[in-house]
Coordinates of C-alpha atoms and ligand atoms in Angstrom, one line a residue:
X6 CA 0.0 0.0 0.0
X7 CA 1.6 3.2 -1.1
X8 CA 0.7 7.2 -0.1
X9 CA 0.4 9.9 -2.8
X10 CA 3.6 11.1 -1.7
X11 CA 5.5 7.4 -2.5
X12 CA 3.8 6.8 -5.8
X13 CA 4.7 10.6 -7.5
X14 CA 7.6 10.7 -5.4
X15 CA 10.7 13.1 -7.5
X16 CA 8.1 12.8 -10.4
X17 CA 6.0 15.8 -11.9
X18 CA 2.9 16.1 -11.2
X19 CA 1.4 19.0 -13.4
X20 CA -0.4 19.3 -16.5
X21 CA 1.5 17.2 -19.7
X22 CA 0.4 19.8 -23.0
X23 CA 1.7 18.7 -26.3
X24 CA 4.8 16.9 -24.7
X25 CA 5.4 20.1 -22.6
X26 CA 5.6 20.0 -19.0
X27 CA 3.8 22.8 -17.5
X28 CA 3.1 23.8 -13.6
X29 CA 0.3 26.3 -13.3
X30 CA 1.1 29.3 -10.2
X31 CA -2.2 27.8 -9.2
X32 CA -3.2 24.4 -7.0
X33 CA -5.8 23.0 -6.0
X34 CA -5.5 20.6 -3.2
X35 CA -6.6 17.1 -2.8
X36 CA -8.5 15.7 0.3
X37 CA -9.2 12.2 1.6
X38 CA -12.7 11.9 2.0
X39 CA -12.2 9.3 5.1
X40 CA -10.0 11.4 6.6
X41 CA -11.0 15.3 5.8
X42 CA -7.5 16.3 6.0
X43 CA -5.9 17.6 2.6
X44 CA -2.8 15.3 1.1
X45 CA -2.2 16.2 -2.1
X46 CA -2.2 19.5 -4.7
X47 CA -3.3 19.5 -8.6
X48 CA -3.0 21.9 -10.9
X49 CA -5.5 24.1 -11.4
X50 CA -5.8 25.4 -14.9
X51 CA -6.4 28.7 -16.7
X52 CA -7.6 29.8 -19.8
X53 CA -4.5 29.6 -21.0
X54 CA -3.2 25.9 -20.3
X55 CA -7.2 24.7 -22.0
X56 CA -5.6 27.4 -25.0
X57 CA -2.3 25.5 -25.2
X58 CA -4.4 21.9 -25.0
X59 CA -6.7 22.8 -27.7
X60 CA -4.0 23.4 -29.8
X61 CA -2.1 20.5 -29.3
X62 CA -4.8 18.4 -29.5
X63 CA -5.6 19.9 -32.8
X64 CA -2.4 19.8 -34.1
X65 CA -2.5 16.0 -33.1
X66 CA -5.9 15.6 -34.7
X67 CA -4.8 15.1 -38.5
X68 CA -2.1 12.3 -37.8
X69 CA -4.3 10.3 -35.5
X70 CA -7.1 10.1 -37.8
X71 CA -4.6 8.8 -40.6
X72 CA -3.9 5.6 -38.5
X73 CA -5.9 2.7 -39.2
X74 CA -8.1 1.1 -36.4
X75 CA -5.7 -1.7 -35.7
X76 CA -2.8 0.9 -35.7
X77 CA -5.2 2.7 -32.9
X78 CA -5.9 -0.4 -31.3
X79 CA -2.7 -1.5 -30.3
X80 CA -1.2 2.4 -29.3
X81 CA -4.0 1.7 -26.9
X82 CA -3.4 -1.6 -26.0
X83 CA -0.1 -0.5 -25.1
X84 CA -1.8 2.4 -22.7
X85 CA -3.8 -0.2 -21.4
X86 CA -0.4 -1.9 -20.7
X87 CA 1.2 0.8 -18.8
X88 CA -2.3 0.5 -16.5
X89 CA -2.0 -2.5 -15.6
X90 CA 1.5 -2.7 -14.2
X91 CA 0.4 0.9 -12.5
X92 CA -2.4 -1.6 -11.3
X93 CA -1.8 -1.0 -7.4
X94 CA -0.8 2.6 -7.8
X95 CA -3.8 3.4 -10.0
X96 CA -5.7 1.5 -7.0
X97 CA -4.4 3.1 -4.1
X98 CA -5.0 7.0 -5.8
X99 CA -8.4 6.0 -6.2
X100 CA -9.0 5.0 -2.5
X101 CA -6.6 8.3 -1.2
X102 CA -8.9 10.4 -2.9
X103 CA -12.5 8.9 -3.5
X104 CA -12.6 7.4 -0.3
X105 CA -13.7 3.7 -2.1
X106 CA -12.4 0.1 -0.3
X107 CA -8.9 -0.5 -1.8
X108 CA -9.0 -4.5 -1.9
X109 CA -12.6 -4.4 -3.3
X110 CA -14.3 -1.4 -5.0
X111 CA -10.9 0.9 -5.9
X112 CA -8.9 -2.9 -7.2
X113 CA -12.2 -3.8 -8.9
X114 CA -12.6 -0.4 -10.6
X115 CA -9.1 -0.3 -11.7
X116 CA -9.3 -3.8 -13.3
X117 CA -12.5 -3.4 -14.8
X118 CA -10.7 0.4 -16.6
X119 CA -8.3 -1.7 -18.0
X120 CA -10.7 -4.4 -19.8
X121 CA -13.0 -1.9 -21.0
X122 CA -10.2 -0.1 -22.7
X123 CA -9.3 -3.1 -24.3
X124 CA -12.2 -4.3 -25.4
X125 CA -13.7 -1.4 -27.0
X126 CA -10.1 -0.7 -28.7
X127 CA -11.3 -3.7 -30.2
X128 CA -15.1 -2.0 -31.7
X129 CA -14.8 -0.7 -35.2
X130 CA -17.6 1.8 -37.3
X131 CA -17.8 -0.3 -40.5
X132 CA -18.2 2.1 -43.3
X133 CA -21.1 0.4 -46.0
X134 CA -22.0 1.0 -49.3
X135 CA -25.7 1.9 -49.1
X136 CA -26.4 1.4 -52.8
X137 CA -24.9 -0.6 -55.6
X138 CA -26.5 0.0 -59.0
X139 CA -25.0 0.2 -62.6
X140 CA -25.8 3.9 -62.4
X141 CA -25.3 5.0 -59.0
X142 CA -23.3 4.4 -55.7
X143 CA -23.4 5.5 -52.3
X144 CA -20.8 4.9 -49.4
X145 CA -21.9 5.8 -46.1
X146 CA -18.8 6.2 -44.0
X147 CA -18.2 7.6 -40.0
X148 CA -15.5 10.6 -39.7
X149 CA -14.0 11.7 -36.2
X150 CA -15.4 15.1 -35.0
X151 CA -12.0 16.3 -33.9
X152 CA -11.1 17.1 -30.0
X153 CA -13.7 15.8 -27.7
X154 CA -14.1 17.5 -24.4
X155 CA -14.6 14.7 -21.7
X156 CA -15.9 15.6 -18.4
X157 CA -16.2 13.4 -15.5
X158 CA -17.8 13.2 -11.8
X159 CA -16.2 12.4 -8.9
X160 CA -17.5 9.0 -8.2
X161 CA -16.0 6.4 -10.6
X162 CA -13.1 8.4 -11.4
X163 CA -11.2 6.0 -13.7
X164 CA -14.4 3.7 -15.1
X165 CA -15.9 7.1 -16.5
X166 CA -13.1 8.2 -17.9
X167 CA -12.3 5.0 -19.9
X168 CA -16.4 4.9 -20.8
X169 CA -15.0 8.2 -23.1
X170 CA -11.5 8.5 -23.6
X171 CA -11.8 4.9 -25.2
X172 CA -14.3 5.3 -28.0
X173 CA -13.5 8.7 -28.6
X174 CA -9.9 7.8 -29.1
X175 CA -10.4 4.6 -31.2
X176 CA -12.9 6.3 -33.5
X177 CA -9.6 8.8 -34.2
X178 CA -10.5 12.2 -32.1
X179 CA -8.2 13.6 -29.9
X180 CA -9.3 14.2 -26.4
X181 CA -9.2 16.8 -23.6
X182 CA -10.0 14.9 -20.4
X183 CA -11.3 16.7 -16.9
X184 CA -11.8 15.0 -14.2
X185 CA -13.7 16.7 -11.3
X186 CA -11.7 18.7 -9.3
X187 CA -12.2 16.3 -6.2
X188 CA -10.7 13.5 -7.6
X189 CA -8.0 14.7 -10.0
X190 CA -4.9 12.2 -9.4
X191 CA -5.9 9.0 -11.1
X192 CA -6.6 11.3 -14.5
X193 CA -3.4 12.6 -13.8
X194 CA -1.7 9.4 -13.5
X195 CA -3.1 8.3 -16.3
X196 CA -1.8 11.2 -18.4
X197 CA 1.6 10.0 -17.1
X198 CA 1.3 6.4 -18.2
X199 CA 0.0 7.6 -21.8
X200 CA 3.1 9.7 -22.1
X201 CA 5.5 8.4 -24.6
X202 CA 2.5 5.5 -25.7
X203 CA 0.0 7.7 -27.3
X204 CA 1.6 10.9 -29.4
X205 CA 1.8 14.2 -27.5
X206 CA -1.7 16.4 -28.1
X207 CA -3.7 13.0 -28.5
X208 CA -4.7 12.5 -24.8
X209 CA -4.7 15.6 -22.5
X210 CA -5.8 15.7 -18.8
X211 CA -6.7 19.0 -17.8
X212 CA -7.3 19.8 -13.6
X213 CA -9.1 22.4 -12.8
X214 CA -12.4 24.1 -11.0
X215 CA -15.7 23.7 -12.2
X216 CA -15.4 26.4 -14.2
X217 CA -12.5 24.8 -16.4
X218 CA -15.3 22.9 -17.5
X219 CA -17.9 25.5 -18.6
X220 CA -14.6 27.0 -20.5
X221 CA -14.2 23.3 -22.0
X222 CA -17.9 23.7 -23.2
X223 CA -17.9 27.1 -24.9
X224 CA -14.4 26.6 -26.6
X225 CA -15.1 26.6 -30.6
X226 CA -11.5 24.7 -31.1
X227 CA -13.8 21.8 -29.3
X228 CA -16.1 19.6 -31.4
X229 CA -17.7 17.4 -28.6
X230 CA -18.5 16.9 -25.0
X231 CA -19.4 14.1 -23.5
X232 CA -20.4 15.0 -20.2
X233 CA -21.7 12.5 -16.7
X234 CA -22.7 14.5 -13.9
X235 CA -25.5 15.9 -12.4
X236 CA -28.6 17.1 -14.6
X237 CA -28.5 20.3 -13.1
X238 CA -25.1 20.9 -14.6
X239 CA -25.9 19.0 -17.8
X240 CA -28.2 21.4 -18.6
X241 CA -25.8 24.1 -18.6
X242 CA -23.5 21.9 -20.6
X243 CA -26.8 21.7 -23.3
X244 CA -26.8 25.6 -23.1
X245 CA -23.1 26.2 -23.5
X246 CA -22.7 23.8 -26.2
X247 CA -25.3 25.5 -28.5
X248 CA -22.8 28.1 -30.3
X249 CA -21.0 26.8 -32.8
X250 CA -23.9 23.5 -32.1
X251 CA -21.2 21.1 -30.4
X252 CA -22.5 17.7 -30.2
X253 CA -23.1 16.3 -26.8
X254 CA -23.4 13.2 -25.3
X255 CA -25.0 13.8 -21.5
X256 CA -25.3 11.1 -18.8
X257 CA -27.1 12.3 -16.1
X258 CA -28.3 11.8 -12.6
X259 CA -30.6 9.1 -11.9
X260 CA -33.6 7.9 -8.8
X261 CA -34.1 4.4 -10.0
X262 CA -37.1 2.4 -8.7
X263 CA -36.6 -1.4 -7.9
X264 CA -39.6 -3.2 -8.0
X265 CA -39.8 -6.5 -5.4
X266 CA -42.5 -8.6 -6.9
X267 CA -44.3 -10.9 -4.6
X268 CA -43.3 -14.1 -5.4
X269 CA -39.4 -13.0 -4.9
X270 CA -36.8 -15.3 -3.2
X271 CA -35.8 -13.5 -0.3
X272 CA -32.4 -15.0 0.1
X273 CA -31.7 -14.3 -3.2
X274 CA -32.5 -10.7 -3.6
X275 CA -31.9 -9.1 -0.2
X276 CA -27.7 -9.3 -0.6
X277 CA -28.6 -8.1 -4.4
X278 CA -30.6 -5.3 -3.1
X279 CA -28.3 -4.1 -0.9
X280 CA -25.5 -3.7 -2.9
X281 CA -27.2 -1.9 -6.0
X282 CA -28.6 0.3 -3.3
X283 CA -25.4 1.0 -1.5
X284 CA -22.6 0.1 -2.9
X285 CA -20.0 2.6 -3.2
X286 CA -21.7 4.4 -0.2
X287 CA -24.4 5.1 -2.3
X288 CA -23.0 7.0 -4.7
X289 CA -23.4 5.7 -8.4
X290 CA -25.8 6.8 -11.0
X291 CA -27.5 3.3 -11.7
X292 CA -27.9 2.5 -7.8
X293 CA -31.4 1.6 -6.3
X294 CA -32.9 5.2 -5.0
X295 CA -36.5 3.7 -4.3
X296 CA -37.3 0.8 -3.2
X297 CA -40.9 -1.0 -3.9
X298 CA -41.7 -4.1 -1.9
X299 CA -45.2 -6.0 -2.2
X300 CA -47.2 -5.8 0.6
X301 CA -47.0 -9.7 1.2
X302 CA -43.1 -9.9 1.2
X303 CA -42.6 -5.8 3.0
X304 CA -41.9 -6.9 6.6
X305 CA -40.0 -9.6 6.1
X306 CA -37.6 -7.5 3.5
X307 CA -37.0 -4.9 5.9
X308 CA -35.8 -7.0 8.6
X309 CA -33.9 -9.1 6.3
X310 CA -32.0 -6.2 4.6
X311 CA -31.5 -4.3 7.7
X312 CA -30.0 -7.4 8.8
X313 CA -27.7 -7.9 6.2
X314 CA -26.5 -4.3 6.5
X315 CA -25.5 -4.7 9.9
X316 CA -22.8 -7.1 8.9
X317 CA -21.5 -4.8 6.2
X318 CA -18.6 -2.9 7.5
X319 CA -18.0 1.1 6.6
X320 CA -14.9 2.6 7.6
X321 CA -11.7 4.4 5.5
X322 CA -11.1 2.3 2.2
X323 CA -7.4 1.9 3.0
X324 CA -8.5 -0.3 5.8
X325 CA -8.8 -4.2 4.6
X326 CA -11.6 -4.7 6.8
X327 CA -14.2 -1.8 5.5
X328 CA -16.6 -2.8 2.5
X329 CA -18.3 0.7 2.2
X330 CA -16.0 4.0 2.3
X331 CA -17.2 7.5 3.3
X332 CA -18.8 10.0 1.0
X333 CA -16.4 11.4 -1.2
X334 CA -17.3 15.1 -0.2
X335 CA -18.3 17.4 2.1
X336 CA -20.6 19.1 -0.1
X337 CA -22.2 16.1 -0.9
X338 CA -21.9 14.7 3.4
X339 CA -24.0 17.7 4.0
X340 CA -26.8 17.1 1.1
X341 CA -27.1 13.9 2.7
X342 CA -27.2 14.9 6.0
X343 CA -29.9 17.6 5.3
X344 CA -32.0 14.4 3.8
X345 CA -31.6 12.6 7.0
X346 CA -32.5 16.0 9.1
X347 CA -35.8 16.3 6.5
X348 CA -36.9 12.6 7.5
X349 CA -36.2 13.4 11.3
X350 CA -38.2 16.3 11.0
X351 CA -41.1 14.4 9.4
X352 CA -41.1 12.0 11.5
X353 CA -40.0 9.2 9.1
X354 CA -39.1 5.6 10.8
X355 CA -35.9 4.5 10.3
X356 CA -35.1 1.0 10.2
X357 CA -31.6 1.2 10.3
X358 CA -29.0 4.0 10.4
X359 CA -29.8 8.0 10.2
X360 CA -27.5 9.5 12.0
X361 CA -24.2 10.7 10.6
X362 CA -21.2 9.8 12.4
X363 CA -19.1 12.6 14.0
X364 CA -15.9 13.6 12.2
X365 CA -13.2 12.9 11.1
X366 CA -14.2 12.0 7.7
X367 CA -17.1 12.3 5.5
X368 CA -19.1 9.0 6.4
X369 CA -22.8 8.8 7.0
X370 CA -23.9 4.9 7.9
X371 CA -26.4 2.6 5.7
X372 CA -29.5 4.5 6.1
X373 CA -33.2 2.6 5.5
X374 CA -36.2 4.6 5.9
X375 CA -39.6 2.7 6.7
X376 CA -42.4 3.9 4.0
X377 CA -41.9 7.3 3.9
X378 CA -44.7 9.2 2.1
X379 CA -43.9 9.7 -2.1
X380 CA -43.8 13.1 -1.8
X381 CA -40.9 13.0 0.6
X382 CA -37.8 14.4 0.0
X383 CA -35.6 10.8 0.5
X384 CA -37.9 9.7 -2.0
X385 CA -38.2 12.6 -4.6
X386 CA -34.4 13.7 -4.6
X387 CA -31.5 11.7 -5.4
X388 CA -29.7 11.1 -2.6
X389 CA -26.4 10.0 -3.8
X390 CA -25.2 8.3 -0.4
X391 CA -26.1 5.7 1.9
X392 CA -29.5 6.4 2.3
X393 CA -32.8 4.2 0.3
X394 CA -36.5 4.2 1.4
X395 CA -38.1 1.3 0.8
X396 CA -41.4 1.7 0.0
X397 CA -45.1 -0.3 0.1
X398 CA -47.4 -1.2 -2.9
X399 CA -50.1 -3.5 -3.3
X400 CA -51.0 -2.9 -7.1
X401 CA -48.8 -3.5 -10.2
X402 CA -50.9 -0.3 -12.0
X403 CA -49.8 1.7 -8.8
X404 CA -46.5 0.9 -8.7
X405 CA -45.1 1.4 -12.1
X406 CA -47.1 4.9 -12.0
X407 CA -45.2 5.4 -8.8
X408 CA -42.1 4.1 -10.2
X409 CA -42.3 6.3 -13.5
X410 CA -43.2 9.3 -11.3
X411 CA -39.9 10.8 -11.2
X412 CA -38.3 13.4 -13.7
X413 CA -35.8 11.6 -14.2
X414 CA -35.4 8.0 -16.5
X415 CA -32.1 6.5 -16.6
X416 CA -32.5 2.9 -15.1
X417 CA -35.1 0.5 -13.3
X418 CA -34.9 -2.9 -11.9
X419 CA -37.7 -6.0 -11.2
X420 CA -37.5 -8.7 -8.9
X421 CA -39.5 -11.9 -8.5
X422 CA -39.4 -15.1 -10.3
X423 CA -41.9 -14.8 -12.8
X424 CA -39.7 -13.4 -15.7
X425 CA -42.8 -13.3 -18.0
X426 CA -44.5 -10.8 -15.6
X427 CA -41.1 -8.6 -15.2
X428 CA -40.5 -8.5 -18.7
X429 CA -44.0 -7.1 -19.0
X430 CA -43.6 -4.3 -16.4
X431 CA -40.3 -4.0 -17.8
X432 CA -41.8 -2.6 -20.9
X433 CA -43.8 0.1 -18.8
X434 CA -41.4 1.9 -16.9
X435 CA -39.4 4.9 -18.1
X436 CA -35.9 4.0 -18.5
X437 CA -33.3 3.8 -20.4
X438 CA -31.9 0.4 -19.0
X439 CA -33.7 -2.1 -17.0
X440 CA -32.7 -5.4 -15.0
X441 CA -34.6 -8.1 -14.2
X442 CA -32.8 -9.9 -10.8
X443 CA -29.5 -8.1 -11.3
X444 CA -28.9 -4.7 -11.8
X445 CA -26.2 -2.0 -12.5
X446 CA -24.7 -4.6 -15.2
X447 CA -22.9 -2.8 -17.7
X448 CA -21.5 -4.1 -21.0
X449 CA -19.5 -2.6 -24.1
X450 CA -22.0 -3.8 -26.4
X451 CA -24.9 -2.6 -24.4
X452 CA -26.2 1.1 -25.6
X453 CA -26.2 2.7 -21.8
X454 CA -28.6 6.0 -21.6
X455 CA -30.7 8.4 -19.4
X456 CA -34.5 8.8 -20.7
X457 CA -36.1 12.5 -19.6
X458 CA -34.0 14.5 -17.3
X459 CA -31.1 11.4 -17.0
X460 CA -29.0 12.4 -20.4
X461 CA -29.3 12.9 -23.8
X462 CA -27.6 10.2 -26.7
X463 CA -25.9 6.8 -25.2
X464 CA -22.7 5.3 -24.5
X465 CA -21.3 2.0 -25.5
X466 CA -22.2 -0.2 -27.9
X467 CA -22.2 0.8 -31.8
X468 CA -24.3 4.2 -31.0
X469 CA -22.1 4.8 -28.2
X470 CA -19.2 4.7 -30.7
X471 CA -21.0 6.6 -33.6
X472 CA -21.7 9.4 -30.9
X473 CA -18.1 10.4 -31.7
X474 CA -18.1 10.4 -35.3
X475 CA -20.2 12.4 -38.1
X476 CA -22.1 10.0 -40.7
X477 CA -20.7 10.9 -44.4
X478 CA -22.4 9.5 -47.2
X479 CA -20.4 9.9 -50.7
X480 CA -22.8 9.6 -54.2
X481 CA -21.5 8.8 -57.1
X482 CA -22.9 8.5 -60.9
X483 CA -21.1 6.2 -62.7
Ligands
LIG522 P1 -21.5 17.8 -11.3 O1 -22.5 18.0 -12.3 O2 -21.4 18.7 -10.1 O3 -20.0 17.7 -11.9 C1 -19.7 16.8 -12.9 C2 -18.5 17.4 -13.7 O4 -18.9 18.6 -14.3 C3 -17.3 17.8 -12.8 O5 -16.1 17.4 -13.5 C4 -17.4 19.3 -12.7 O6 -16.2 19.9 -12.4 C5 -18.0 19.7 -14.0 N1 -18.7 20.9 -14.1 C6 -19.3 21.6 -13.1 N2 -19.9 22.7 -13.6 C7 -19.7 22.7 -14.9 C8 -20.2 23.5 -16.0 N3 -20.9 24.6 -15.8 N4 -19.8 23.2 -17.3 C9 -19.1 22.1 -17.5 N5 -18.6 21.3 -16.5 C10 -19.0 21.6 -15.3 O7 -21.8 16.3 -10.7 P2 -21.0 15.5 -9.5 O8 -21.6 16.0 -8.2 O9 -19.6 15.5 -9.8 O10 -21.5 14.0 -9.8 C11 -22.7 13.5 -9.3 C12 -23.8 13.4 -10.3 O11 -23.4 12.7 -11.5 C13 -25.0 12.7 -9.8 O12 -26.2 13.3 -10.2 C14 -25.0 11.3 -10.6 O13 -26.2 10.7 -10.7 C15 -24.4 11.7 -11.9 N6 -23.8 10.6 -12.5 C16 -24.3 10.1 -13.7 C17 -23.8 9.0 -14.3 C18 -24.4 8.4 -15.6 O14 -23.7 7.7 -16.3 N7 -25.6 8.8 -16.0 C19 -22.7 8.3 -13.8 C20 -22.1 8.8 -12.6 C21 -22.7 10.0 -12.0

């Protein structure tokens, strides 16, 4: 187990532009979320180091689209290389600063970077000829859009990035990466490893404020962004991107509904359940927000997954011991705590939990609220921590008007043994993705999108790819 200070020790850590390195006159620093003290300092850029990246990713542009796919492939399967004998660093960085279990959730999420970049390096856009006739051809063909701008939360720090910088990179764009500013080192790590794989301008990591990003969004020298983060801020991104019309990808928030049907197996589920509702602390897009248990099956659920929660352990992620880490911020420790004050001050039952734990560190423990009423704010808001009300129904009509009664769409899951019946349901609620007795299962093949206020356009999968090219369709009379 390394520190910060072991794994960059004597090296630079500042921005890497074009092969340049550069040291801005302003950092930014870096806290562990388990612990609340800072450890660590980041660059924080100005207009001018996002100036000097467009450029050199623009200059990079022209040769990078000349390779071939393969030629692609394997510059990247050489940066995927470079990961994985960073494997434990990589790991450690992502615990320091996102607070996440190192042996578990950080090693897991590491690992699980690496394959993805691997196997979409291995995707291709197959160009087709649309038309074939004596007289007449037409080709259709995909072209990269240029720099993409790829902005990332703070929760899955490396898996996020490697959702974008992947396909955008295959597909032959050259990319600005930013990760969010509270969990900056793995992006910069990575922009160490790629050094001296990938050509200078091709892959950029940019630290910075929020604010970098909104700069990222109304650049012109800046074809795309693909943004994952809150909807509130997506929207802005929409707004920003409209001179010069940018194409976007958004992936937004989320406050998924699980659906318990009656016939369930209890065993089965409950361990299931809890970890799509709080695994990393709570804190992941796709996670169970609402839970809806049948009537028949609602006691026995609560005690059961209260009961399993007990025996989960939550404590700083460098400890072997802890399953569950703290929440990665304080801004977000105090959103969650205000949700916990709103339920006390309704009166809401808790089942397990509600109460944050004093300092140091950002943690707040697995939280189950007993029924609260729809209109409450645990169960309108997402609550992005450890925190899920589980809910009553008695009707299948009620539940998925319940369930779709949300502005936001991005995923859903059903559990019971009747498949026939899930798939069914499955087909009326509103979201982009929806599991039936599994849930946040991801795949590179898999088109992954928000419906209504969860995102605009997908990732993965063939559209996923596409989303960083422009169709071109050449005609020809012969
Ligand atoms: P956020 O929207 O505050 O920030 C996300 C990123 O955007 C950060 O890098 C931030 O610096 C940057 N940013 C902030 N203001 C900006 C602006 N005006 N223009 C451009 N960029 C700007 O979100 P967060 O709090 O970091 O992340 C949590 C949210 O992300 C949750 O709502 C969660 O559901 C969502 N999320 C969605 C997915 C998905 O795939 N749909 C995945 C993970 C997280």
């Amino acid at each position: 187990m390394c520190t910060y200070h072991e794994i960059f020790k004597g090296r630079f850590v500042g921005l890497r532009i074009g092969g340049a390195h550069i040291d801005t006159p302003a950092r930014r620093p870096v806290i562990n979320p388990a612990t609340g003290e800072a450890f660590a300092s980041v660059p924080l850029a100005a207009p001018e180091h996002l100036e000097s990246a467009v450029a050199a990713a623009r200059g990079a542009f022209p040769a990078w689209r000349a390779l071939s796919w393969a030629e692609r492939q394997e510059l990247l399967e050489r940066l995927a290389g470079r990961m994985e004998q960073a494997r434990d660093e990589l790991a450690d960085l992502l615990t320091l600063e996102q607070g996440k279990p190192r042996h578990s959730a950080a090693a897991d999420e590491v690992g699980y970077a690496i394959g993805w970049l691997r196997e979409v390096a291995r995707r291709r856009l197959a160009d087709q000829v649309l038309e074939d006739a004596p007289r007449h051809r037409v080709d259709k063909s995909y072209v990269p859009l240029g720099v993409a701008g790829l902005i990332v939360p703070w929760n899955f720090p490396l898996c996020l990035a490697a959702w974008k910088f992947a396909p955008a990179l295959i597909t032959g764009n050259t990319v600005i990466l930013k990760p969010s500013p509270y969990t900056p080192l793995t992006a910069l790590r990575l922009a160490e490893l790629a050094e001296g794989v990938l050509p200078p301008g091709v892959f950029t990591v940019l630290t910075g404020d929020d604010e970098l990003g909104r700069w990222m969004v109304e650049h012109p020298g800046i074809a795309k962004i693909s943004f994952t983060g809150s909807a509130a801020t997506g929207q802005r991104v929409m707004a920003g991107a409209a001179t010069g019309l940018k194409r976007v990808t958004l992936e937004l928030g989320g406050n998924d509904p699980a659906i318990v049907l009656p016939d369930a197996d209890l065993d089965a589920v409950v361990p299931k359940l809890f970890w799509g509702a709080f695994g990393n602390s709570g804190q992941w897009c796709v996670g169970i927000k609402r839970l809806y248990v049948h009537d028949d099956l609602y006691p026995q659920l609560l005690d059961a997954l209260a009961a399993y929660a007990r025996g989960v352990r939550m404590g700083d992620g460098m400890d072997a011991a802890s399953q569950l880490g703290p929440l990665q911020n304080v801004r977000q420790y105090e959103k969650v705590r205000g949700l916990l004050a709103d339920c006390v001050a309704h009166g809401q039952r808790f089942a397990l939990g509600g109460e944050a734990v004093p300092g140091p560190g950002y943690f707040v423990p697995v939280t189950i609220v007993d029924n609260p009423p729809d209109d409450s704010r645990v169960v309108v808001e997402e609550a992005f921590g450890p925190v899920l009300p589980v809910l009553r129904y008695r009707d299948f009509d009620d539940v998925v008007r319940r369930a779709n009664d949300t502005g936001y769409g991005l995923g859903a899951s059903i559990w019971g043994r009747d498949t026939a019946f899930a798939q069914a349901l499955a087909g009326r609620l509103e979201a982009g993705t929806v599991w039936i007795n599994e849930v946040y299962v991801h795949g590179v093949d898999f088109p992954f999108g928000g419906h209504k206020l969860s995102g605009l356009g997908v990732e993965h999968g063939t559209e996923g790819l596409a989303a960083y090219a422009n169709l071109k369709i050449v005609m020809s009379a012969r």
